Coordinates of N, CA, C and O in Angstrom, one line a residue:
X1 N 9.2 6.9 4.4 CA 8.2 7.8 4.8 C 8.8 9.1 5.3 O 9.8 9.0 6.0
X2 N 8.2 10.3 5.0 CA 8.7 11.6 5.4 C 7.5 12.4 6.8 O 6.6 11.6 7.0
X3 N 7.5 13.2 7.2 CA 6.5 13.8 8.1 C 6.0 15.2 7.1 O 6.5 15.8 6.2
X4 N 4.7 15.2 7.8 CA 3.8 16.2 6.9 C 4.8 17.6 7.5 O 5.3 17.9 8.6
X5 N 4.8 18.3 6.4 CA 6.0 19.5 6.5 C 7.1 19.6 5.7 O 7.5 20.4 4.8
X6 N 7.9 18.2 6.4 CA 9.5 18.5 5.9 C 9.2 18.8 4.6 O 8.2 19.0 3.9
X7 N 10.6 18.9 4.3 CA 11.0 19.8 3.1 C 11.6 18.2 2.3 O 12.4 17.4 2.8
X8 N 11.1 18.0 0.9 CA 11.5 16.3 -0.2 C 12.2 16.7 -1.2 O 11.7 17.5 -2.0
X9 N 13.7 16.4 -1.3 CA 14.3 16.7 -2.8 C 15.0 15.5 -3.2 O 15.4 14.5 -2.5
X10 N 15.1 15.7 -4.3 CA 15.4 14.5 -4.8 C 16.1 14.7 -6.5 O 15.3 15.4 -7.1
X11 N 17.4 14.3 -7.4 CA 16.9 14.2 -8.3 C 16.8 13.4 -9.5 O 16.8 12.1 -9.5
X12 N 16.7 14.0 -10.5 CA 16.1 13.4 -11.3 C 16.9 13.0 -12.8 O 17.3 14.1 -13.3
X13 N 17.2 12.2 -13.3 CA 18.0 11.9 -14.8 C 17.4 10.5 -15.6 O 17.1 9.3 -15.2
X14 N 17.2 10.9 -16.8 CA 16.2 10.0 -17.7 C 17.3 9.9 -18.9 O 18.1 10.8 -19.1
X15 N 17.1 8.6 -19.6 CA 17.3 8.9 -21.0 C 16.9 9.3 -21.7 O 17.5 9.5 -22.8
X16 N 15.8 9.5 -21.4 CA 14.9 10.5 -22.5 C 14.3 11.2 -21.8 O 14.2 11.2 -20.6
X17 N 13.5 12.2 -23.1 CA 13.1 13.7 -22.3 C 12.0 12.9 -21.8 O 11.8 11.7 -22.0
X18 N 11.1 14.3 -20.7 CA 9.8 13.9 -20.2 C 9.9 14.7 -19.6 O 10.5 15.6 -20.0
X19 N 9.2 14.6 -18.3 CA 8.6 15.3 -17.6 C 8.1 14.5 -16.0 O 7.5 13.4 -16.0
X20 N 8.5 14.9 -15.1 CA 8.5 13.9 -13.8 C 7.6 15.1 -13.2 O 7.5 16.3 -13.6
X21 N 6.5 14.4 -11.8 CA 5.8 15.2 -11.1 C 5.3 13.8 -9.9 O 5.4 12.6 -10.1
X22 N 5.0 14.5 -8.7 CA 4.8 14.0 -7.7 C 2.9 14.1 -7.5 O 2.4 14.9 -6.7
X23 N 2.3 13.4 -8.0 CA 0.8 13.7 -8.2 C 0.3 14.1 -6.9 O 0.4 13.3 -6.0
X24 N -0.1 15.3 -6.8 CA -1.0 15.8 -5.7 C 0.0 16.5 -4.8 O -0.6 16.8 -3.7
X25 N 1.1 16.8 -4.7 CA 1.9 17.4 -4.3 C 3.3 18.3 -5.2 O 4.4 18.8 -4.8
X26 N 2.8 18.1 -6.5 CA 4.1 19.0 -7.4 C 3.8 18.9 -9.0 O 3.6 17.9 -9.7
X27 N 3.7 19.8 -9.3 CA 3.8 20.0 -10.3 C 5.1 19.4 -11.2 O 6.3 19.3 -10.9
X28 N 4.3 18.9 -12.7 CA 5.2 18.3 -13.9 C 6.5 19.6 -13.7 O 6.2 20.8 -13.3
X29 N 8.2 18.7 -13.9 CA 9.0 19.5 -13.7 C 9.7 18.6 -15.2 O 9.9 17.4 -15.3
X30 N 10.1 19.6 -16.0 CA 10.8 18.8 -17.2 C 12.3 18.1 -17.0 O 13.2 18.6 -16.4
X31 N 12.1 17.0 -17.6 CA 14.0 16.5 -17.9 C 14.2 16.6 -19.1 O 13.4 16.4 -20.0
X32 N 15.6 17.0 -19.3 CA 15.9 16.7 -20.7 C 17.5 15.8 -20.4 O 18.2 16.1 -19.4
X33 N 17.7 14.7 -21.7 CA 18.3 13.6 -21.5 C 19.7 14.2 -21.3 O 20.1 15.0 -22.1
X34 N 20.6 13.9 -20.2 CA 22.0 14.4 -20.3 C 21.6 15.1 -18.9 O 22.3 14.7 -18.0
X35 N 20.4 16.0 -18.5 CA 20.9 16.8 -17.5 C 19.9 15.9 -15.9 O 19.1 15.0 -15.6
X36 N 20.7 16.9 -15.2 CA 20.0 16.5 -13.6 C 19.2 17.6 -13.3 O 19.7 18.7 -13.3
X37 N 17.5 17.4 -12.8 CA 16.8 17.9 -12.3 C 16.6 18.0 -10.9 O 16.3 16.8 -10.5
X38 N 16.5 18.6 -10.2 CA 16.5 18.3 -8.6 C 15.5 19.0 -8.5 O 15.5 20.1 -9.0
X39 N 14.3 18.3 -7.6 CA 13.0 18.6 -7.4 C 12.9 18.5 -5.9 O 13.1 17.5 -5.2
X40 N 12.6 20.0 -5.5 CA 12.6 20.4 -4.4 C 11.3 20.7 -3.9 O 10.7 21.1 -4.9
X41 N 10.3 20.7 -2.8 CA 8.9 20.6 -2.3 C 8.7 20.4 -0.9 O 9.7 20.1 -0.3
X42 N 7.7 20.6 -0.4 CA 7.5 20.9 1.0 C 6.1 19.8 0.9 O 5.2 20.1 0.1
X43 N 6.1 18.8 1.7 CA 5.0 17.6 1.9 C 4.0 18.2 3.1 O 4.0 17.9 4.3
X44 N 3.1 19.0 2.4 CA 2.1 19.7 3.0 C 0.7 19.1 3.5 O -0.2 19.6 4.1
X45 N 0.8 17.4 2.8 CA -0.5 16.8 3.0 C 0.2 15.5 3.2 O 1.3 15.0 2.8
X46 N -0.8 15.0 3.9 CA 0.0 13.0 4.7 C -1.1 12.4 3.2 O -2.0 12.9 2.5
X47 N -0.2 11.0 3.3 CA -1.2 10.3 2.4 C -0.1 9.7 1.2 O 1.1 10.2 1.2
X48 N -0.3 8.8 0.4 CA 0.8 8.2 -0.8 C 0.5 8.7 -1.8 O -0.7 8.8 -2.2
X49 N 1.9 9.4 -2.5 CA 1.6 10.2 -3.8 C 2.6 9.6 -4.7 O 3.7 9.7 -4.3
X50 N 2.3 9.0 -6.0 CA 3.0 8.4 -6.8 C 3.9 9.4 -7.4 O 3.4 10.5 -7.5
X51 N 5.0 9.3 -7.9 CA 6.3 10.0 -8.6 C 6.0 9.3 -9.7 O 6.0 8.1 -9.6
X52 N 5.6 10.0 -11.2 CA 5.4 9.6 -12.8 C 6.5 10.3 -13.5 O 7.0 11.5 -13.4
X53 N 6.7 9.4 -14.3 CA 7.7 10.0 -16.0 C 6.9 10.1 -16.5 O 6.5 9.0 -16.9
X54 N 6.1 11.3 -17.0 CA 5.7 11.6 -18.5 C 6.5 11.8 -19.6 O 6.8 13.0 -19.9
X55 N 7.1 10.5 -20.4 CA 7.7 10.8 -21.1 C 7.2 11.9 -22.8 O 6.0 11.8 -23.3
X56 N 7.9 12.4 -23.1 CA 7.8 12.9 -24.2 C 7.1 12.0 -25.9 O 6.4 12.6 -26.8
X57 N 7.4 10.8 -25.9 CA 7.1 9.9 -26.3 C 6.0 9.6 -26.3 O 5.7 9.0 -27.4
X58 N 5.1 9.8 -25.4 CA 3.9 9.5 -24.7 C 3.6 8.4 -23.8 O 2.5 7.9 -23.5
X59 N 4.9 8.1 -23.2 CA 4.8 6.9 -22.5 C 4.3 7.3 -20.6 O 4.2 8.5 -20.2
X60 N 4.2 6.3 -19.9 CA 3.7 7.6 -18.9 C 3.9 5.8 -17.7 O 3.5 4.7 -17.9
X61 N 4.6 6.3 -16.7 CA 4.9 5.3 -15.4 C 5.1 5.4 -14.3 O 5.9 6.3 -14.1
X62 N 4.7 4.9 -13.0 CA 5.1 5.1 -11.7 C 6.5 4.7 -11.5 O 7.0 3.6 -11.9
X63 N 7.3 5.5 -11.0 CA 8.5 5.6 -10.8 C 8.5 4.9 -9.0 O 8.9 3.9 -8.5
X64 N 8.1 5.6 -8.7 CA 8.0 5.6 -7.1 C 7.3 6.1 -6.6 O 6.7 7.0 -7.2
X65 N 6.9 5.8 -4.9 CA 5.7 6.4 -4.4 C 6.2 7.0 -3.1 O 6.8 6.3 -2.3
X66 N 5.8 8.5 -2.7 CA 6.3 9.0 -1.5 C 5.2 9.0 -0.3 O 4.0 9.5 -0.3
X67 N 5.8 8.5 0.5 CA 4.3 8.3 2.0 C 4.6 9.2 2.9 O 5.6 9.2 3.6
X68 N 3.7 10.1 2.9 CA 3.8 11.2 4.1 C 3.0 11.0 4.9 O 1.9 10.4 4.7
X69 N 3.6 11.6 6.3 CA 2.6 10.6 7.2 C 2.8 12.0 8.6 O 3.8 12.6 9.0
X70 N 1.4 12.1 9.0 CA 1.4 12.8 10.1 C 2.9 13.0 10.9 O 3.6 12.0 10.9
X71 N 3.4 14.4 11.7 CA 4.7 14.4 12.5 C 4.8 13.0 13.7 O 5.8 12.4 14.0
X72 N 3.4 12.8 14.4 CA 2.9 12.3 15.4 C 3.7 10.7 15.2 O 4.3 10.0 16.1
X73 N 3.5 10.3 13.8 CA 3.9 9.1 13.6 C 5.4 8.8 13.5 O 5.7 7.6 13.1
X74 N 6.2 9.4 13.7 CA 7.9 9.6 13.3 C 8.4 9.9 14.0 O 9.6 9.8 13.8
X75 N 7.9 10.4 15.3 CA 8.5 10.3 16.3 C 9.3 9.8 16.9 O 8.9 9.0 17.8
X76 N 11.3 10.0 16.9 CA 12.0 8.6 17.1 C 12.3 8.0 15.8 O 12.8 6.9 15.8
X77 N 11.9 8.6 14.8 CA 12.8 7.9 13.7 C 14.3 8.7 13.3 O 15.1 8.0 12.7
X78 N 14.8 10.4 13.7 CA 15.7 10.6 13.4 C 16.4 10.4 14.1 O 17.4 11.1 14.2
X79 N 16.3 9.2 14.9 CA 17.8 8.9 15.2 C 18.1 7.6 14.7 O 19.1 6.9 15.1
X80 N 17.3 7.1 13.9 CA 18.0 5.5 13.2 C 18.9 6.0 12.4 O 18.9 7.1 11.8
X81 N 20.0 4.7 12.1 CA 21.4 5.0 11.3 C 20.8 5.6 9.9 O 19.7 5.4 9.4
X82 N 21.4 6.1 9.7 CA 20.9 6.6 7.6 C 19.8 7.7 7.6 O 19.5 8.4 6.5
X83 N 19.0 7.9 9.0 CA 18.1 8.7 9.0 C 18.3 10.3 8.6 O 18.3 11.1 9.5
X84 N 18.3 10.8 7.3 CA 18.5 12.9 7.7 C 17.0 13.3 7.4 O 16.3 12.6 6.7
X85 N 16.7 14.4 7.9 CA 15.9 15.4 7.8 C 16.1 16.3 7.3 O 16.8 17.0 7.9
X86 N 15.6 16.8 6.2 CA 15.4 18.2 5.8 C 14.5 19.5 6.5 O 13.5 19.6 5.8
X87 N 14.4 20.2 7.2 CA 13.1 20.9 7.9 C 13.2 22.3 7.5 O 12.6 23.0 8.2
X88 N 14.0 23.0 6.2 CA 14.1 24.2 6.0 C 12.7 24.6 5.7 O 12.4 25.7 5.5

């Protein structure tokens, strides 16, 4: 889980082309097979937003799901081991 604000990047490599988006928080951002996409965003709304491959193919899947969650609730989590923040 991230806090409503921070700043989410992450990226992205497929075997095949498509197209990755974070529904309700990012717009489709394309991959093509071979390269790295890094998808950068600012989590402006709390709530679970599924990460989809629209592949080219027409195939279409939940990859992962990102949980943003009010600042109030996270309070005390950047200091667990493995914990970083982004806040640019």
């Amino acid at each position: 889980s991230i806090a409503k604000g921070e700043v989410v990047q992450f990226d992205v490599v497929s075997p095949r082309p498509g197209k990755v988006a974070v529904h309700g928080l990012l717009d489709a951002e394309a991959v093509q097979v071979g390269s790295v996409v890094r998808v950068t965003f600012r989590a402006v709304y709390t709530g679970r937003f599924p990460l989809h491959f629209h592949g080219a193919d027409g195939s279409h899947f939940e990859i992962a799901a990102l949980e943003v969650l009010p600042k109030s609730m996270i309070i005390g989590r950047s200091s667990d081991p493995g914990y970083t923040r982004n806040t640019e």
